[in-house]
């Protein structure tokens, strides 16, 4: 037994996870509208083109959610019933990515907030629970929604079950076909799952008539879900990203992380979130941007988006619809156009055409940076993380990991001890088929362009 | 906002999760051999039929693991390198199943230890990490193993990656075909996965020649893995259950639970684990049985096994091989016969023919109870749990849940406030297809016998 190093209190190594107790969980969500220097431009009523009024939204969304959407209060209290259900998985751990740091041989300290411990495997439950709750107290019986990769639909399904509301999920057809496990999870939670576009709505029938072979898109699925909600007085629609109230609910992620970073004795130089509609990025970044606005703290907030759906890096800031058909109000945002349909090989989430009003305004004003990451770099980063931290990240989250790795390698070159924090928005166990695709097909068939074989990829290759 | 109940410190409800910090994690595993009244009978050398000597095992297992297998020391220290990797997911939460209690309307208090938060989704990593570590310090480069449902193979794959050893997994063929996601996870972790029986070993070729259409079995896969290990001096075999050292490593589950129950201010009247080879049952139950042996504490330990593989309830106590071919020593245990092949519709783990020497002796001496649960009751219990606690349980763990529900309903009838603790050995996200099968096929096509429609099932129906 001479060569076995037994555990010794005196030389206990770095703490791996920073844990909060349930009683330490934030009692309020943080609303960045209160502090941002330039307020977002108003949404417009799609018919009148006049600034949207709360009443315009109440046929679609629960009253309290509309109130939050227009609110400028700094802190909005978390209802007790939501707080009690948050306790199923919250507070989530803040983890020091010591295995990844070692693999990268970087002087940077890398932390991640582990939202994958939620029973549905992602951060989406943070908003699903309050959304269902606020519908329930208003007497709503049925909810409709859309889902792309499946994380939002999964979260809303169990949230509906917890509060006794029926949930109908329009799932982007290509995901419905490629991700059978996702629909099975939603059904186990008691939801009805319909591939979109479908024949159950006018919007779906119209799109199928024009493009029968369409793989579907989030924009189309939203159209179907909103139309269904509009046709019944005790039905409302629930959205998993983009809107202000969704990002608001997600700020519990950053508010917890703030307390945990304090316990760790560090403050992040860089905060990174992957970017689809903005909910998980807002959740981790807004509470830290608050310190930038109120105390002048120096923190970089970076949105990591897929090269295949690059609205923040390559889109245009303009008014656009949130859905494909034009049911929704017009939102002032970076967009690729509301009829954007991502290539069907990409079914890993983050495929929404627009960026949300708050993040778009912050990006316009220079408070948010954005970078795009291609699929190869994303999966290489995901595999490197999995093999060194144990957790297989959701393909979405792997975009944030890729950017964290870029920054950690930059810190190594510069010899600076940067503190990097990213949001591990979810695990990839139900999306493992996309890793298999990466292993089996992508690497063999992929013909990379000069641009795509970037420095980070070749560095990653040496590490894998 | 009048009807929204906001969070209020004064009326904070029951704690949901009892959390330990990393520094509270046990520094030792508990070896029940030190305290059990009748020691287990010796294993026998399969050729000489004489009591097995440590040397007989060293061609197959790492030296330190063999030492542990024969040890009668009460506490065995956890090496520092293993402790540091345990911190990736340990200590795991002890959770009050308040949602399930409410659904059952029972006066019983139900707690579960949530081992599903491990990055591989199950308790198996608790033994995979030390097993790989003890091989590594001995200079071993390659490991072979078998896996049925896939949980053990997954755990060994990432443990091998952490310590830099190659891992080759023989996966029961029916599982390999029915559970593509499992093999993808193992490959992402860098392991090689081979369907068993295969043409790569003599044992596999022999079985394929006799029964070309066999769905495979754990016994066969073990034969192949052991044969491969025997043919190379720097290769060893690793087993995920049944043997003493595996159950030993799993006792960290019960040792943590013990501390957490103390924080909760309760002591379990009943401790329940599902039962395959015995590792997760031993892990949760042995530390509590210790108090029975040393302090006379009154605790019932119940092993929940599937009706389709009922060795503890319907098997015979005798010497039998651990594998299908007879490579392993003979083990004194409850067994269904080493050539037992479970029906191919059952691929949800817990399909091993034997029960392990320690649990078998404890069962023989009346310290361990055993009950069997059929598939319908198991999945109904799993769905009820998922819809009320959020976590979709592994089909294996759902057996333990079913028995916890039986006991909670019994407590309701009797009007007694029993404290029930069970081990949620894993989540079912990667095994969700078996739930789908339950929803789509089983319920429609199933012709239940009088015996199978038992009281619990009809009670569960009322709750779903």
Coordinates of C-alpha atoms in Angstrom, one line a residue, chain A residues 136-423:
Chain A
X136 CA -52.4 28.6 -13.0
X137 CA -53.3 31.4 -10.6
X138 CA -55.2 33.1 -13.4
X139 CA -57.3 30.0 -14.0
X140 CA -55.7 28.9 -17.3
X141 CA -56.1 25.2 -17.9
X142 CA -54.1 24.5 -21.0
X143 CA -50.7 25.6 -22.3
X144 CA -49.2 25.5 -25.8
X145 CA -45.6 25.9 -26.7
X146 CA -43.0 25.1 -29.3
X147 CA -39.7 23.3 -28.9
X148 CA -36.6 22.9 -31.1
X149 CA -34.0 20.8 -29.6
X150 CA -36.5 19.7 -27.0
X151 CA -35.2 21.2 -23.8
X152 CA -37.9 23.9 -23.4
X153 CA -40.8 21.5 -24.2
X154 CA -39.4 19.0 -21.7
X155 CA -39.2 21.6 -19.0
X156 CA -42.8 22.9 -19.7
X157 CA -44.1 19.4 -19.6
X158 CA -43.0 18.6 -16.1
X159 CA -43.9 22.1 -14.9
X160 CA -47.4 21.6 -16.3
X161 CA -47.6 18.3 -14.5
X162 CA -46.5 19.9 -11.2
X163 CA -49.3 22.5 -11.3
X164 CA -51.9 20.4 -13.0
X165 CA -52.1 22.2 -16.4
X166 CA -52.2 20.3 -19.8
X167 CA -49.3 21.0 -22.1
X168 CA -49.3 20.7 -25.9
X169 CA -45.9 20.9 -27.5
X170 CA -45.2 21.7 -31.2
X171 CA -41.8 20.2 -31.8
X172 CA -39.8 21.2 -34.9
X173 CA -40.3 18.3 -37.3
X174 CA -36.6 17.6 -37.9
X175 CA -36.0 17.4 -34.1
X176 CA -39.1 15.2 -33.7
X177 CA -37.6 12.7 -36.1
X178 CA -33.9 13.0 -35.0
X179 CA -34.6 13.1 -31.3
X180 CA -37.1 10.3 -30.4
X181 CA -35.9 10.3 -26.8
X182 CA -36.9 13.9 -26.3
X183 CA -40.5 13.2 -27.2
X184 CA -40.6 10.1 -25.0
X185 CA -39.4 12.2 -22.1
X186 CA -42.2 14.7 -22.7
X187 CA -44.8 12.0 -22.9
X188 CA -43.6 10.4 -19.7
X189 CA -44.2 13.8 -18.1
X190 CA -47.7 13.6 -19.5
X191 CA -47.5 16.2 -22.4
X192 CA -48.9 15.9 -25.9
X193 CA -46.2 16.3 -28.6
X194 CA -47.0 17.2 -32.2
X195 CA -44.4 17.5 -35.0
X196 CA -44.5 20.9 -36.6
X197 CA -45.5 22.0 -39.2
X198 CA -48.7 20.0 -38.6
X199 CA -52.1 19.8 -40.1
X200 CA -53.7 20.9 -36.8
X201 CA -53.3 24.6 -37.5
X202 CA -53.9 27.0 -40.3
X203 CA -50.3 28.2 -40.1
X204 CA -49.1 24.6 -40.3
X205 CA -51.3 23.8 -43.3
X206 CA -50.2 26.9 -45.1
X207 CA -46.5 26.1 -44.7
X208 CA -46.9 22.4 -45.6
X209 CA -48.8 23.4 -48.8
X210 CA -45.9 25.7 -49.8
X211 CA -43.0 23.4 -48.7
X212 CA -44.2 19.9 -47.9
X213 CA -40.7 18.7 -47.2
X214 CA -39.7 21.5 -44.8
X215 CA -37.7 20.3 -41.7
X216 CA -39.7 22.9 -39.7
X217 CA -38.3 25.8 -37.7
X218 CA -38.8 27.4 -34.4
X219 CA -40.6 30.3 -36.1
X220 CA -43.1 27.9 -37.6
X221 CA -43.7 26.0 -34.4
X222 CA -44.3 29.2 -32.6
X223 CA -46.9 30.2 -35.1
X224 CA -48.7 27.0 -34.6
X225 CA -48.6 27.2 -30.8
X226 CA -49.7 30.8 -30.7
X227 CA -52.6 30.1 -33.1
X228 CA -53.8 27.2 -30.9
X229 CA -53.7 29.4 -27.8
X230 CA -55.6 32.2 -29.5
X231 CA -58.5 29.9 -30.3
X232 CA -59.4 29.0 -26.8
X233 CA -60.1 31.3 -23.8
X234 CA -58.6 29.0 -21.1
X235 CA -55.5 28.4 -23.1
X236 CA -52.3 30.4 -23.2
X237 CA -49.0 30.2 -24.9
X238 CA -45.6 29.9 -23.2
X239 CA -42.2 30.9 -24.7
X240 CA -38.9 29.5 -23.6
X241 CA -36.6 32.3 -24.6
X242 CA -36.2 35.7 -26.3
X243 CA -38.8 37.7 -24.2
X244 CA -37.8 39.8 -21.2
X245 CA -39.8 37.8 -18.7
X246 CA -38.0 34.6 -19.7
X247 CA -34.6 36.1 -19.2
X248 CA -35.8 37.6 -16.0
X249 CA -36.6 34.2 -14.5
X250 CA -33.2 32.9 -15.6
X251 CA -31.3 35.5 -13.6
X252 CA -31.6 33.1 -10.6
X253 CA -28.6 31.4 -12.3
X254 CA -26.3 34.5 -12.2
X255 CA -27.6 35.6 -8.8
X256 CA -26.7 32.2 -7.3
X257 CA -23.3 32.3 -9.2
X258 CA -22.6 35.7 -7.7
X259 CA -22.9 34.4 -4.1
X260 CA -20.9 31.3 -5.0
X261 CA -18.1 33.2 -6.7
X262 CA -17.9 35.2 -3.5
X263 CA -17.5 32.0 -1.5
X264 CA -14.8 30.9 -3.9
X265 CA -13.0 34.3 -3.4
X266 CA -13.1 35.2 -7.1
X267 CA -14.9 37.6 -9.4
X268 CA -15.2 36.8 -13.1
X269 CA -13.3 38.8 -15.7
X270 CA -15.3 37.1 -18.4
X271 CA -18.9 35.6 -18.3
X272 CA -19.9 33.4 -21.2
X273 CA -23.3 31.9 -22.2
X274 CA -24.3 30.1 -25.3
X275 CA -26.9 32.1 -27.3
X276 CA -30.1 31.0 -28.9
X277 CA -32.9 33.3 -28.0
X278 CA -30.9 34.7 -25.1
X279 CA -32.4 33.1 -21.9
X280 CA -29.4 31.2 -20.5
X281 CA -27.0 34.0 -21.6
X282 CA -29.2 36.6 -19.9
X283 CA -29.5 34.4 -16.8
X284 CA -25.8 34.1 -16.2
X285 CA -24.7 37.5 -17.5
X286 CA -27.3 40.1 -16.4
X287 CA -26.6 39.9 -12.6
X288 CA -22.9 40.5 -13.4
X289 CA -23.6 43.3 -15.8
X290 CA -25.6 44.9 -13.0
X291 CA -22.3 45.5 -11.2
X292 CA -20.8 47.0 -14.3
X293 CA -23.7 49.5 -14.5
X294 CA -24.1 50.3 -10.8
X295 CA -20.5 49.9 -9.6
X296 CA -18.4 50.2 -12.8
X297 CA -17.0 46.7 -12.3
X298 CA -15.0 45.5 -15.3
X299 CA -16.6 42.3 -16.7
X300 CA -16.8 41.1 -20.3
X301 CA -20.1 39.3 -21.2
X302 CA -19.7 37.1 -24.3
X303 CA -22.6 35.4 -26.2
X304 CA -21.5 32.2 -28.0
X305 CA -23.6 31.5 -31.0
X306 CA -23.5 28.8 -33.6
X307 CA -21.9 29.8 -37.0
X308 CA -24.9 28.4 -38.6
X309 CA -27.4 30.8 -36.9
X310 CA -25.3 33.9 -36.2
X311 CA -27.8 36.7 -35.6
X312 CA -25.7 38.7 -33.1
X313 CA -22.5 38.4 -35.2
X314 CA -24.0 38.6 -38.7
X315 CA -27.6 39.6 -38.3
X316 CA -29.2 43.1 -38.7
X317 CA -30.7 45.2 -35.9
X318 CA -34.2 45.9 -37.0
X319 CA -37.9 45.3 -36.1
X320 CA -38.9 41.7 -36.9
X321 CA -41.5 39.2 -35.9
X322 CA -40.8 36.5 -33.3
X323 CA -42.5 33.8 -35.4
X324 CA -42.6 32.7 -39.1
X325 CA -46.1 33.9 -39.9
X326 CA -46.3 37.2 -38.1
X327 CA -48.7 36.4 -35.2
X328 CA -46.3 38.0 -32.7
X329 CA -45.5 41.6 -32.1
X330 CA -42.5 43.2 -33.8
X331 CA -39.4 43.1 -31.7
X332 CA -36.4 45.4 -32.0
X333 CA -33.6 42.9 -32.3
X334 CA -30.7 41.5 -34.2
X335 CA -32.3 39.0 -36.6
X336 CA -31.6 36.8 -39.6
X337 CA -35.2 37.4 -40.8
X338 CA -38.3 35.7 -39.4
X339 CA -38.5 33.3 -42.3
X340 CA -35.0 31.9 -41.6
X341 CA -34.8 28.1 -41.7
X342 CA -31.6 26.7 -40.4
X343 CA -29.9 23.8 -42.4
X344 CA -31.3 20.5 -41.3
X345 CA -28.0 19.0 -40.2
X346 CA -28.1 21.4 -37.3
X347 CA -30.7 20.3 -34.8
X348 CA -28.8 21.1 -31.6
X349 CA -30.8 24.1 -30.4
X350 CA -29.7 27.7 -30.6
X351 CA -31.5 27.9 -34.0
X352 CA -33.8 30.8 -33.4
X353 CA -33.7 33.6 -35.9
X354 CA -33.8 36.6 -33.4
X355 CA -31.9 37.7 -30.4
X356 CA -34.4 39.3 -27.9
X357 CA -34.8 43.0 -27.3
X358 CA -32.7 43.4 -24.1
X359 CA -29.6 41.5 -25.3
X360 CA -29.9 43.2 -28.7
X361 CA -29.9 46.7 -27.1
X362 CA -27.0 45.8 -24.9
X363 CA -25.0 44.4 -27.8
X364 CA -25.8 47.6 -29.8
X365 CA -24.5 49.7 -26.9
X366 CA -21.3 47.7 -26.6
X367 CA -22.0 46.0 -23.3
X368 CA -22.3 42.5 -24.8
X369 CA -19.7 40.8 -27.1
X370 CA -20.7 38.0 -29.5
X371 CA -18.6 35.4 -31.2
X372 CA -19.7 32.5 -33.5
X373 CA -18.4 28.9 -33.2
X374 CA -18.6 26.3 -35.9
X375 CA -19.8 22.7 -35.3
X376 CA -16.4 21.0 -35.4
X377 CA -14.9 23.3 -32.7
X378 CA -18.1 23.0 -30.7
X379 CA -18.0 19.2 -30.5
X380 CA -14.3 19.0 -30.0
X381 CA -14.8 21.3 -27.0
X382 CA -17.7 19.2 -25.8
X383 CA -15.7 16.0 -26.0
X384 CA -12.7 17.5 -24.3
X385 CA -14.9 18.8 -21.5
X386 CA -16.7 15.4 -21.1
X387 CA -13.5 13.5 -20.8
X388 CA -12.0 15.9 -18.2
X389 CA -15.0 16.9 -16.2
X390 CA -17.2 13.8 -16.6
X391 CA -20.3 15.6 -17.8
X392 CA -21.2 15.3 -21.4
X393 CA -22.4 18.9 -22.2
X394 CA -25.5 19.7 -24.3
X395 CA -24.4 20.6 -27.8
X396 CA -25.8 24.1 -27.0
X397 CA -23.6 24.5 -23.9
X398 CA -20.6 23.2 -25.8
X399 CA -20.6 26.5 -27.7
X400 CA -20.0 28.3 -24.4
X401 CA -17.3 25.8 -23.5
X402 CA -15.5 26.4 -26.8
X403 CA -15.4 30.1 -26.1
X404 CA -14.2 29.5 -22.5
X405 CA -11.4 27.3 -24.0
X406 CA -10.5 30.1 -26.5
X407 CA -10.2 32.6 -23.6
X408 CA -8.3 30.2 -21.4
X409 CA -5.8 29.5 -24.2
X410 CA -5.4 33.2 -24.8
X411 CA -4.7 33.7 -21.1
X412 CA -2.1 31.0 -21.3
X413 CA -0.4 32.8 -24.2
X414 CA -0.5 36.1 -22.4
X415 CA 0.5 34.5 -19.1
X416 CA -2.5 36.2 -17.3
X417 CA -4.6 34.6 -14.6
X418 CA -8.0 35.3 -15.9
X419 CA -11.2 34.2 -14.1
X420 CA -13.7 32.7 -16.6
X421 CA -17.2 31.8 -15.7
X422 CA -19.6 30.0 -18.1
X423 CA -23.0 28.6 -17.9

